[in-house]
Amino acid sequence: MTDSPIDSDPPFSTVLLEVWQEACRHIEIPESCGTIARLLGQHLPLEYLLVRRLDVAHSSLDTVAIGQPVPGPFHATPKRPLTPAKLERLKQWGAAGSVSHGRARQRSGDLAVLVPEVIEGEVLVGPLMGPEGLAGALILAAPYLKSYRPEHGEMGAAWLEPCAVALENDRRLHELAAWREAAEADRQSLLS
């Protein structure tokens, strides 16, 4: 049996711990993504880290956070509507629980739905699971003409859980804010 990079590389366990710490340090996920992207960019080719949330109620895929090891412009479509068939395919992809690997320009199937069109290089895409199933996706995009090796896919799989926790915390925060606004509106209505 060969050791995986996760088991044999002590610096990786340190990076994983740092990703967990950063994912839990901030309440909102956009605050964490820049730092996480800089951490990951030291260990694999990375141009963009994207977190996309699956909104089942509105049948859409929303980009909720973007991180870059080196800050620069990025113009992703923040919301992508999904047909019922695409939504069901994404749920099945998420249930499989594996990291998908491919080239953005030659993508097909689930990658075509998940990865914004502005990304041109190689990607690793993993499902972010929540309490009720697929909550979103983590997308790691390599710089153009750079490639991911199999151990990068294993690393990406290890980073799914902290990113899923950060996404769920962000969702709950926004849900609480909406409830607070509704309660305040009700209070104002009663005072009137």
Coordinates of N, CA, C and O in Angstrom, one line a residue:
M1 N 0.8 -1.2 0.0 CA 0.0 0.0 0.0 C 0.9 1.2 0.0 O 1.8 1.4 0.8
T2 N 0.6 2.2 -0.9 CA 1.4 3.4 -0.9 C 0.8 4.5 -0.1 O -0.5 4.5 0.0
D3 N 1.6 5.3 0.5 CA 1.1 6.4 1.2 C 0.5 7.5 0.3 O 1.1 7.8 -0.7
S4 N -0.6 8.1 0.7 CA -1.1 9.2 -0.1 C -0.4 10.5 0.4 O 0.1 10.5 1.5
P5 N -0.5 11.5 -0.4 CA 0.2 12.8 0.0 C -0.4 13.3 1.3 O 0.2 14.0 2.1
I6 N -1.7 13.0 1.5 CA -2.3 13.4 2.7 C -1.7 12.8 4.0 O -1.5 13.4 5.0
D7 N -1.5 11.5 3.9 CA -0.9 10.7 5.0 C 0.6 11.0 5.2 O 1.1 11.0 6.3
S8 N 1.3 11.1 4.1 CA 2.8 11.1 4.2 C 3.4 12.5 4.3 O 4.5 12.7 4.5
D9 N 2.6 13.6 4.0 CA 3.2 14.9 3.9 C 2.8 15.7 5.1 O 1.7 16.3 5.1
P10 N 3.6 15.8 6.1 CA 3.2 16.6 7.3 C 2.8 18.0 7.0 O 1.9 18.5 7.6
P11 N 3.5 18.7 6.0 CA 3.0 20.1 5.8 C 1.5 20.1 5.3 O 0.8 21.1 5.6
F12 N 1.0 19.0 4.6 CA -0.3 19.1 4.2 C -1.3 19.1 5.4 O -2.3 19.8 5.4
S13 N -1.0 18.3 6.4 CA -1.9 18.3 7.6 C -1.9 19.7 8.2 O -2.9 20.1 8.7
T14 N -0.8 20.4 8.2 CA -0.7 21.7 8.7 C -1.6 22.7 7.9 O -2.4 23.5 8.4
V15 N -1.5 22.5 6.5 CA -2.4 23.3 5.6 C -3.8 23.0 5.9 O -4.7 23.9 5.9
L16 N -4.2 21.7 6.0 CA -5.6 21.4 6.3 C -6.1 22.0 7.6 O -7.2 22.6 7.6
L17 N -5.3 22.0 8.6 CA -5.6 22.7 9.9 C -5.8 24.2 9.7 O -6.8 24.8 10.2
E18 N -4.9 24.8 8.9 CA -5.0 26.2 8.6 C -6.3 26.5 7.8 O -7.0 27.5 8.1
V19 N -6.7 25.6 6.9 CA -7.9 25.8 6.1 C -9.1 25.8 7.1 O -10.0 26.6 7.0
W20 N -9.1 24.8 8.0 CA -10.2 24.6 8.9 C -10.3 25.9 9.8 O -11.4 26.4 10.0
Q21 N -9.1 26.4 10.3 CA -9.1 27.5 11.1 C -9.7 28.8 10.4 O -10.5 29.5 10.9
E22 N -9.3 28.9 9.2 CA -9.7 30.1 8.4 C -11.2 30.0 8.1 O -11.9 31.0 8.1
A23 N -11.7 28.8 7.7 CA -13.1 28.5 7.4 C -14.0 28.8 8.6 O -15.1 29.3 8.4
C24 N -13.5 28.6 9.8 CA -14.3 28.8 11.0 C -14.0 30.2 11.7 O -14.8 30.6 12.5
R25 N -13.0 30.9 11.2 CA -12.7 32.2 11.8 C -13.7 33.3 11.5 O -14.0 34.1 12.3
H26 N -14.2 33.2 10.3 CA -15.0 34.3 9.8 C -16.5 33.8 9.7 O -16.7 32.6 9.4
I27 N -17.4 34.7 9.9 CA -18.8 34.3 9.9 C -19.3 34.2 8.5 O -20.0 33.3 8.1
E28 N -18.9 35.1 7.6 CA -19.3 35.1 6.2 C -18.2 34.5 5.3 O -17.0 34.8 5.5
I29 N -18.6 33.6 4.4 CA -17.6 32.8 3.6 C -16.7 33.7 2.7 O -15.6 33.4 2.5
P30 N -17.2 34.8 2.1 CA -16.3 35.6 1.3 C -15.1 36.1 2.1 O -14.0 36.3 1.5
E31 N -15.2 36.3 3.4 CA -14.1 36.8 4.1 C -13.0 35.7 4.2 O -11.8 36.1 4.4
S32 N -13.3 34.5 4.2 CA -12.4 33.4 4.3 C -11.7 33.0 3.0 O -10.5 32.6 3.0
C33 N -12.4 33.2 1.9 CA -11.9 32.6 0.6 C -10.6 33.2 0.2 O -9.7 32.4 -0.4
G34 N -10.3 34.4 0.4 CA -9.0 35.0 -0.1 C -7.9 34.4 0.7 O -6.9 34.0 0.0
T35 N -8.0 34.3 2.0 CA -6.9 33.7 2.8 C -6.7 32.2 2.4 O -5.6 31.7 2.3
I36 N -7.8 31.5 2.3 CA -7.8 30.0 1.9 C -7.1 29.9 0.6 O -6.3 29.0 0.4
A37 N -7.5 30.7 -0.4 CA -6.8 30.7 -1.7 C -5.3 30.9 -1.6 O -4.6 30.2 -2.3
R38 N -4.9 31.8 -0.8 CA -3.5 32.1 -0.7 C -2.8 30.9 0.0 O -1.7 30.5 -0.4
L39 N -3.4 30.2 1.0 CA -2.8 29.0 1.6 C -2.7 27.9 0.5 O -1.7 27.2 0.4
L40 N -3.8 27.6 -0.2 CA -3.8 26.5 -1.2 C -2.9 26.8 -2.3 O -2.3 25.9 -2.9
G41 N -2.7 28.1 -2.7 CA -1.9 28.4 -3.8 C -0.4 28.1 -3.6 O 0.4 28.0 -4.5
Q42 N 0.0 27.9 -2.3 CA 1.3 27.5 -2.0 C 1.6 26.0 -2.2 O 2.7 25.5 -2.2
H43 N 0.5 25.2 -2.5 CA 0.6 23.8 -2.5 C 0.1 23.1 -3.8 O 0.2 21.9 -4.0
L44 N -0.6 23.9 -4.7 CA -1.0 23.4 -5.9 C -1.2 24.6 -6.9 O -1.4 25.8 -6.4
P45 N -1.3 24.4 -8.2 CA -1.5 25.5 -9.1 C -2.9 26.0 -8.9 O -3.9 25.3 -9.0
L46 N -3.0 27.3 -8.6 CA -4.3 27.8 -8.3 C -4.4 29.3 -8.8 O -3.6 30.1 -8.4
E47 N -5.4 29.5 -9.6 CA -5.7 30.9 -10.1 C -6.9 31.4 -9.4 O -7.0 32.6 -9.0
Y48 N -7.9 30.6 -9.2 CA -9.2 31.0 -8.6 C -9.7 29.8 -7.7 O -9.6 28.7 -8.0
L49 N -10.3 30.2 -6.6 CA -11.1 29.3 -5.8 C -12.5 29.9 -5.7 O -12.6 31.1 -5.4
L50 N -13.5 29.2 -6.1 CA -14.8 29.7 -6.1 C -15.7 28.7 -5.2 O -15.5 27.5 -5.2
V51 N -16.6 29.3 -4.5 CA -17.6 28.6 -3.8 C -19.0 29.0 -4.4 O -19.3 30.2 -4.4
R52 N -19.7 28.0 -4.8 CA -21.0 28.2 -5.4 C -22.0 27.5 -4.6 O -21.9 26.4 -4.2
R53 N -23.1 28.2 -4.3 CA -24.2 27.7 -3.5 C -25.4 27.2 -4.4 O -25.8 27.9 -5.3
L54 N -25.9 26.0 -4.1 CA -27.0 25.5 -4.8 C -28.3 26.0 -4.1 O -28.5 25.8 -2.9
D55 N -29.1 26.8 -4.8 CA -30.4 27.3 -4.3 C -31.5 26.5 -4.9 O -31.9 26.8 -6.0
V56 N -31.9 25.4 -4.2 CA -32.9 24.5 -4.7 C -34.3 25.2 -4.9 O -35.0 25.0 -5.8
A57 N -34.6 26.1 -3.9 CA -35.9 26.8 -3.9 C -36.1 27.6 -5.2 O -37.2 27.8 -5.7
H58 N -35.0 28.3 -5.7 CA -35.0 29.1 -6.9 C -34.4 28.5 -8.1 O -34.2 29.1 -9.1
S59 N -34.0 27.2 -8.0 CA -33.4 26.4 -9.1 C -32.2 27.2 -9.7 O -32.2 27.5 -10.9
S60 N -31.3 27.6 -8.9 CA -30.1 28.4 -9.4 C -28.9 28.0 -8.6 O -28.9 27.3 -7.6
L61 N -27.7 28.4 -9.2 CA -26.4 28.2 -8.7 C -25.8 29.6 -8.6 O -25.7 30.3 -9.6
D62 N -25.5 29.9 -7.3 CA -25.0 31.3 -7.1 C -23.5 31.2 -6.7 O -23.1 30.4 -5.8
T63 N -22.7 32.1 -7.2 CA -21.3 32.3 -6.8 C -21.3 33.1 -5.5 O -21.7 34.3 -5.6
V64 N -21.0 32.6 -4.4 CA -21.0 33.3 -3.1 C -19.7 33.8 -2.6 O -19.6 34.6 -1.8
A65 N -18.6 33.2 -3.1 CA -17.3 33.6 -2.7 C -16.2 33.3 -3.8 O -16.3 32.2 -4.4
I66 N -15.3 34.2 -3.9 CA -14.2 34.0 -4.9 C -12.9 34.4 -4.1 O -12.8 35.4 -3.5
G67 N -11.9 33.5 -4.2 CA -10.6 33.7 -3.7 C -9.5 33.6 -4.7 O -9.6 32.7 -5.6
Q68 N -8.5 34.4 -4.6 CA -7.4 34.3 -5.5 C -6.1 34.4 -4.7 O -6.0 35.3 -3.9
P69 N -5.1 33.6 -5.0 CA -3.8 33.7 -4.4 C -3.2 35.1 -4.6 O -2.5 35.6 -3.7
V70 N -3.3 35.6 -5.8 CA -2.8 36.9 -6.2 C -4.1 37.7 -6.6 O -4.7 37.4 -7.6
P71 N -4.4 38.8 -5.8 CA -5.7 39.5 -6.1 C -5.6 40.1 -7.5 O -4.6 40.5 -8.0
G72 N -6.8 40.0 -8.2 CA -7.0 40.5 -9.5 C -8.4 40.5 -9.9 O -9.3 40.0 -9.1
P73 N -8.7 40.9 -11.1 CA -10.2 41.0 -11.5 C -10.7 39.6 -11.8 O -9.9 38.7 -12.3
F74 N -11.9 39.4 -11.5 CA -12.6 38.1 -11.9 C -14.1 38.5 -12.1 O -14.7 39.1 -11.2
H75 N -14.6 38.1 -13.3 CA -16.0 38.5 -13.6 C -16.8 37.2 -13.8 O -17.0 36.8 -14.9
A76 N -17.3 36.6 -12.7 CA -18.1 35.4 -12.8 C -19.6 35.8 -12.8 O -20.0 36.8 -12.2
T77 N -20.4 35.1 -13.5 CA -21.8 35.3 -13.4 C -22.2 34.9 -12.0 O -22.1 33.7 -11.6
P78 N -22.8 35.8 -11.2 CA -23.1 35.4 -9.9 C -24.2 34.4 -9.7 O -24.3 33.7 -8.8
K79 N -25.2 34.4 -10.7 CA -26.3 33.4 -10.5 C -26.5 32.7 -11.9 O -26.5 33.4 -12.9
R80 N -26.7 31.4 -11.8 CA -27.0 30.7 -13.0 C -28.3 29.9 -12.8 O -28.4 29.0 -11.9
P81 N -29.3 30.1 -13.6 CA -30.5 29.4 -13.5 C -30.3 27.9 -13.9 O -29.5 27.7 -14.8
L82 N -31.1 27.0 -13.3 CA -30.9 25.6 -13.6 C -32.3 25.0 -14.0 O -33.3 25.3 -13.4
T83 N -32.3 24.2 -15.0 CA -33.5 23.5 -15.4 C -33.7 22.4 -14.4 O -32.7 22.0 -13.7
P84 N -34.9 21.9 -14.3 CA -35.1 20.7 -13.3 C -34.2 19.5 -13.6 O -33.7 18.9 -12.7
A85 N -33.9 19.3 -14.9 CA -33.0 18.1 -15.2 C -31.6 18.4 -14.8 O -31.0 17.5 -14.2
K86 N -31.1 19.6 -14.9 CA -29.7 20.0 -14.5 C -29.7 20.0 -13.0 O -28.7 19.5 -12.4
L87 N -30.7 20.4 -12.3 CA -30.7 20.4 -10.9 C -30.7 19.0 -10.3 O -29.9 18.7 -9.4
E88 N -31.4 18.1 -10.9 CA -31.4 16.7 -10.5 C -30.0 16.1 -10.8 O -29.5 15.3 -10.0
R89 N -29.4 16.4 -11.9 CA -28.1 15.8 -12.2 C -27.1 16.3 -11.2 O -26.2 15.5 -10.8
L90 N -27.2 17.6 -10.8 CA -26.2 18.1 -9.8 C -26.4 17.4 -8.5 O -25.4 17.1 -7.8
K91 N -27.6 17.1 -8.1 CA -27.9 16.4 -6.8 C -27.3 15.0 -6.9 O -26.7 14.5 -5.9
Q92 N -27.4 14.3 -8.0 CA -26.8 13.0 -8.2 C -25.3 13.1 -8.1 O -24.6 12.2 -7.5
W93 N -24.7 14.1 -8.8 CA -23.3 14.3 -8.8 C -22.8 14.5 -7.3 O -21.8 13.9 -6.9
G94 N -23.5 15.3 -6.6 CA -23.2 15.6 -5.2 C -23.3 14.3 -4.3 O -22.4 14.1 -3.5
A95 N -24.3 13.5 -4.6 CA -24.4 12.3 -3.8 C -23.3 11.3 -4.0 O -22.9 10.6 -3.1
A96 N -22.7 11.4 -5.2 CA -21.5 10.5 -5.5 C -20.3 10.9 -4.6 O -19.5 10.1 -4.2
G97 N -20.2 12.2 -4.3 CA -19.2 12.7 -3.3 C -17.8 12.7 -3.8 O -16.9 12.8 -3.0
S98 N -17.5 12.6 -5.1 CA -16.2 12.6 -5.6 C -15.8 14.0 -6.2 O -16.7 14.7 -6.7
V99 N -14.5 14.2 -6.3 CA -14.0 15.4 -6.9 C -13.9 15.2 -8.4 O -13.3 14.2 -8.8
S100 N -14.5 16.1 -9.2 CA -14.4 16.0 -10.7 C -13.2 16.8 -11.2 O -12.9 17.8 -10.6
H101 N -12.5 16.2 -12.2 CA -11.3 16.9 -12.7 C -11.5 17.0 -14.2 O -11.9 16.1 -14.9
G102 N -11.2 18.2 -14.8 CA -11.3 18.3 -16.2 C -10.8 19.7 -16.7 O -10.3 20.5 -15.9
R103 N -10.8 19.9 -18.0 CA -10.4 21.1 -18.6 C -11.7 22.0 -18.8 O -12.7 21.5 -19.3
A104 N -11.6 23.2 -18.4 CA -12.8 24.1 -18.5 C -13.3 24.2 -19.9 O -14.5 24.2 -20.2
R105 N -12.4 24.4 -20.9 CA -12.8 24.6 -22.3 C -13.4 23.4 -22.9 O -14.2 23.5 -23.8
Q106 N -13.0 22.2 -22.4 CA -13.6 20.9 -23.0 C -14.6 20.3 -22.0 O -14.9 19.1 -22.2
R107 N -15.1 21.1 -21.1 CA -16.0 20.5 -20.1 C -17.3 20.1 -20.7 O -17.7 20.6 -21.7
S108 N -17.8 19.1 -20.0 CA -19.2 18.6 -20.4 C -19.9 18.2 -19.2 O -19.3 18.0 -18.1
G109 N -21.1 17.9 -19.3 CA -21.9 17.4 -18.2 C -21.9 18.3 -17.0 O -22.2 19.5 -17.1
D110 N -21.6 17.8 -15.8 CA -21.7 18.5 -14.6 C -20.7 19.7 -14.5 O -21.0 20.8 -14.0
L111 N -19.5 19.6 -15.1 CA -18.6 20.7 -15.1 C -19.1 21.8 -15.9 O -18.9 23.0 -15.6
A112 N -19.8 21.6 -17.0 CA -20.3 22.6 -17.8 C -21.3 23.5 -17.0 O -21.5 24.7 -17.2
V113 N -22.1 22.8 -16.1 CA -23.1 23.5 -15.3 C -22.4 24.3 -14.2 O -22.7 25.4 -13.9
L114 N -21.4 23.7 -13.5 CA -20.8 24.2 -12.3 C -19.8 25.3 -12.5 O -19.7 26.2 -11.7
V115 N -19.0 25.2 -13.6 CA -17.8 26.1 -13.8 C -18.2 27.3 -14.6 O -18.7 27.1 -15.8
P116 N -18.0 28.5 -14.1 CA -18.3 29.7 -15.0 C -17.5 29.7 -16.3 O -16.4 29.2 -16.3
E117 N -18.1 30.2 -17.3 CA -17.5 30.2 -18.6 C -16.2 31.0 -18.7 O -15.3 30.7 -19.6
V118 N -15.9 31.9 -17.8 CA -14.7 32.7 -17.9 C -13.5 31.9 -17.4 O -12.3 32.4 -17.7
I119 N -13.6 30.8 -16.8 CA -12.5 29.9 -16.4 C -12.1 29.1 -17.6 O -12.9 28.4 -18.2
E120 N -10.8 29.2 -18.0 CA -10.3 28.5 -19.2 C -9.4 27.3 -18.9 O -9.3 26.4 -19.7
G121 N -8.8 27.2 -17.8 CA -7.8 26.2 -17.5 C -8.4 24.9 -16.9 O -9.6 24.6 -17.0
E122 N -7.6 24.1 -16.3 CA -8.0 22.9 -15.7 C -8.7 23.2 -14.3 O -8.3 24.1 -13.7
V123 N -9.6 22.3 -14.0 CA -10.4 22.6 -12.7 C -10.5 21.3 -11.9 O -10.5 20.2 -12.5
L124 N -10.6 21.5 -10.6 CA -11.1 20.4 -9.7 C -12.4 20.9 -9.1 O -12.4 22.1 -8.6
V125 N -13.4 20.1 -9.1 CA -14.7 20.6 -8.6 C -15.2 19.5 -7.7 O -15.3 18.3 -8.0
G126 N -15.5 19.9 -6.4 CA -16.0 19.0 -5.4 C -17.3 19.4 -4.8 O -17.6 20.6 -4.7
P127 N -18.2 18.5 -4.4 CA -19.4 18.8 -3.8 C -19.3 19.3 -2.4 O -18.5 18.7 -1.6
L128 N -20.0 20.3 -2.0 CA -20.1 20.8 -0.6 C -21.5 20.3 -0.1 O -22.5 20.8 -0.5
M129 N -21.4 19.4 0.9 CA -22.6 18.8 1.4 C -23.1 19.5 2.6 O -22.3 19.9 3.5
G130 N -24.4 19.7 2.7 CA -25.0 20.3 3.9 C -25.9 19.3 4.6 O -26.0 18.1 4.2
P131 N -26.7 19.7 5.6 CA -27.5 18.8 6.3 C -28.6 18.1 5.4 O -29.1 17.1 5.7
E132 N -29.0 18.8 4.3 CA -30.1 18.3 3.5 C -29.6 17.9 2.1 O -30.4 17.8 1.2
G133 N -28.3 17.5 2.0 CA -27.8 17.1 0.7 C -26.8 18.1 0.1 O -26.2 18.8 0.8
L134 N -26.8 18.1 -1.2 CA -25.9 19.0 -1.9 C -26.2 20.5 -1.6 O -27.3 20.9 -1.8
A135 N -25.2 21.2 -1.0 CA -25.4 22.6 -0.7 C -24.7 23.5 -1.7 O -25.0 24.7 -1.9
G136 N -23.6 23.0 -2.4 CA -22.9 23.8 -3.3 C -21.7 23.0 -3.9 O -21.6 21.8 -3.8
A137 N -20.7 23.8 -4.4 CA -19.5 23.2 -5.0 C -18.3 24.1 -4.7 O -18.4 25.3 -4.7
L138 N -17.2 23.4 -4.5 CA -15.9 24.1 -4.4 C -15.2 23.9 -5.8 O -15.1 22.8 -6.2
I139 N -14.8 25.0 -6.4 CA -14.1 25.0 -7.6 C -12.7 25.5 -7.5 O -12.5 26.6 -7.0
L140 N -11.7 24.7 -7.8 CA -10.3 25.1 -7.8 C -9.9 25.2 -9.3 O -10.0 24.2 -10.0
A141 N -9.5 26.4 -9.7 CA -9.1 26.6 -11.1 C -7.6 26.8 -11.3 O -7.1 27.8 -10.6
A142 N -7.0 26.0 -12.0 CA -5.5 26.2 -12.3 C -5.3 27.3 -13.3 O -6.1 27.6 -14.1
P143 N -4.1 28.0 -13.2 CA -3.8 28.9 -14.3 C -3.8 28.2 -15.6 O -3.5 27.0 -15.7
Y144 N -4.0 29.0 -16.7 CA -4.1 28.5 -18.0 C -2.7 27.8 -18.3 O -1.7 28.3 -18.0
L145 N -2.8 26.6 -18.9 CA -1.7 25.7 -19.3 C -1.0 25.0 -18.1 O 0.0 24.4 -18.3
K146 N -1.5 25.1 -16.9 CA -1.0 24.4 -15.7 C -2.0 23.2 -15.5 O -3.1 23.2 -15.9
S147 N -1.4 22.1 -14.9 CA -2.2 20.9 -14.7 C -2.3 20.5 -13.3 O -1.4 20.8 -12.5
Y148 N -3.4 19.8 -13.0 CA -3.5 19.2 -11.6 C -3.0 17.7 -11.7 O -3.3 17.0 -12.7
R149 N -2.4 17.3 -10.7 CA -1.9 15.9 -10.6 C -2.9 15.1 -9.7 O -3.7 15.7 -9.0
P150 N -2.9 13.8 -9.7 CA -3.9 13.0 -8.9 C -3.8 13.4 -7.4 O -4.9 13.5 -6.8
E151 N -2.7 13.7 -6.9 CA -2.6 14.1 -5.4 C -3.3 15.4 -5.2 O -3.8 15.6 -4.1
H152 N -3.4 16.3 -6.2 CA -4.1 17.5 -6.0 C -5.6 17.2 -5.8 O -6.3 17.9 -5.1
G153 N -6.1 16.2 -6.5 CA -7.5 15.8 -6.3 C -7.8 15.3 -4.9 O -8.8 15.5 -4.3
E154 N -6.8 14.5 -4.4 CA -6.9 14.0 -3.0 C -6.9 15.2 -2.0 O -7.7 15.2 -1.1
M155 N -6.1 16.2 -2.3 CA -6.0 17.4 -1.4 C -7.4 18.1 -1.5 O -7.9 18.5 -0.5
G156 N -7.9 18.3 -2.7 CA -9.2 18.9 -2.9 C -10.3 18.3 -2.2 O -11.1 18.9 -1.5
A157 N -10.3 16.9 -2.1 CA -11.3 16.2 -1.4 C -11.2 16.5 0.1 O -12.2 16.6 0.8
A158 N -10.0 16.6 0.6 CA -9.8 16.9 2.0 C -10.3 18.3 2.4 O -10.7 18.5 3.5
W159 N -10.3 19.2 1.5 CA -10.7 20.6 1.7 C -12.2 20.8 1.6 O -12.7 21.9 1.9
L160 N -12.9 19.8 1.1 CA -14.4 19.9 1.0 C -15.1 20.2 2.3 O -16.0 21.0 2.4
E161 N -14.7 19.4 3.3 CA -15.5 19.5 4.6 C -15.4 20.9 5.2 O -16.4 21.5 5.6
P162 N -14.1 21.5 5.4 CA -14.1 22.8 6.0 C -14.9 23.9 5.1 O -15.5 24.8 5.7
C163 N -14.8 23.7 3.8 CA -15.5 24.7 3.0 C -17.0 24.5 3.1 O -17.8 25.4 3.0
A164 N -17.5 23.2 3.2 CA -18.9 23.0 3.4 C -19.4 23.6 4.7 O -20.5 24.1 4.8
V165 N -18.6 23.4 5.8 CA -18.9 24.0 7.1 C -19.0 25.5 6.9 O -20.0 26.2 7.4
A166 N -18.1 26.2 6.3 CA -18.1 27.6 6.1 C -19.3 28.0 5.3 O -20.0 29.0 5.6
L167 N -19.7 27.3 4.2 CA -20.9 27.6 3.4 C -22.2 27.5 4.3 O -23.0 28.3 4.2
E168 N -22.3 26.4 5.1 CA -23.4 26.2 5.9 C -23.5 27.4 7.0 O -24.6 27.9 7.2
N169 N -22.4 27.7 7.6 CA -22.4 28.9 8.5 C -22.9 30.1 7.9 O -23.7 30.9 8.4
D170 N -22.4 30.4 6.6 CA -22.8 31.6 5.9 C -24.3 31.5 5.6 O -25.0 32.6 5.7
R171 N -24.8 30.4 5.2 CA -26.3 30.2 4.9 C -27.1 30.6 6.2 O -28.1 31.3 6.1
R172 N -26.7 30.0 7.3 CA -27.4 30.2 8.5 C -27.4 31.7 9.0 O -28.3 32.2 9.5
L173 N -26.2 32.3 8.8 CA -26.1 33.7 9.1 C -27.1 34.6 8.3 O -27.8 35.4 8.8
H174 N -27.2 34.3 7.0 CA -28.1 35.1 6.1 C -29.5 34.7 6.5 O -30.4 35.6 6.4
E175 N -29.8 33.5 6.8 CA -31.2 33.1 7.2 C -31.6 33.9 8.5 O -32.7 34.4 8.6
L176 N -30.7 33.9 9.5 CA -30.9 34.7 10.7 C -31.2 36.2 10.5 O -32.1 36.8 11.1
A177 N -30.4 36.7 9.6 CA -30.6 38.1 9.2 C -31.9 38.4 8.6 O -32.6 39.4 8.9
A178 N -32.4 37.5 7.7 CA -33.7 37.6 7.1 C -34.8 37.5 8.2 O -35.8 38.3 8.1
W179 N -34.6 36.6 9.1 CA -35.6 36.5 10.2 C -35.7 37.7 11.1 O -36.7 38.2 11.5
R180 N -34.5 38.2 11.3 CA -34.4 39.5 12.1 C -35.1 40.6 11.4 O -35.8 41.4 12.0
E181 N -34.9 40.8 10.1 CA -35.5 41.8 9.3 C -37.0 41.6 9.3 O -37.8 42.6 9.5
A182 N -37.5 40.4 9.2 CA -38.9 40.1 9.2 C -39.5 40.4 10.6 O -40.6 41.0 10.7
A183 N -38.8 40.1 11.7 CA -39.3 40.4 13.0 C -39.4 41.9 13.2 O -40.3 42.4 13.8
E184 N -38.4 42.6 12.8 CA -38.3 44.1 12.9 C -39.5 44.7 12.1 O -40.1 45.6 12.6
A185 N -39.7 44.2 10.9 CA -40.8 44.7 10.1 C -42.2 44.4 10.8 O -43.1 45.3 10.8
D186 N -42.3 43.3 11.4 CA -43.6 43.0 12.2 C -43.7 43.9 13.4 O -44.8 44.4 13.7
R187 N -42.6 44.1 14.1 CA -42.6 45.0 15.2 C -43.0 46.4 14.8 O -43.9 47.1 15.4
Q188 N -42.4 46.9 13.7 CA -42.8 48.3 13.2 C -44.3 48.3 12.8 O -44.9 49.3 13.0
S189 N -44.8 47.2 12.2 CA -46.2 47.2 11.8 C -47.1 47.2 13.0 O -48.1 47.9 13.0
L190 N -46.7 46.5 14.1 CA -47.5 46.5 15.3 C -47.5 47.9 16.0 O -48.5 48.3 16.5
L191 N -46.3 48.6 15.9 CA -46.2 49.9 16.5 C -47.1 50.9 15.8 O -47.5 51.9 16.4
S192 N -47.2 50.7 14.5 CA -48.0 51.6 13.7 C -49.5 51.4 14.0 O -50.3 52.2 13.8

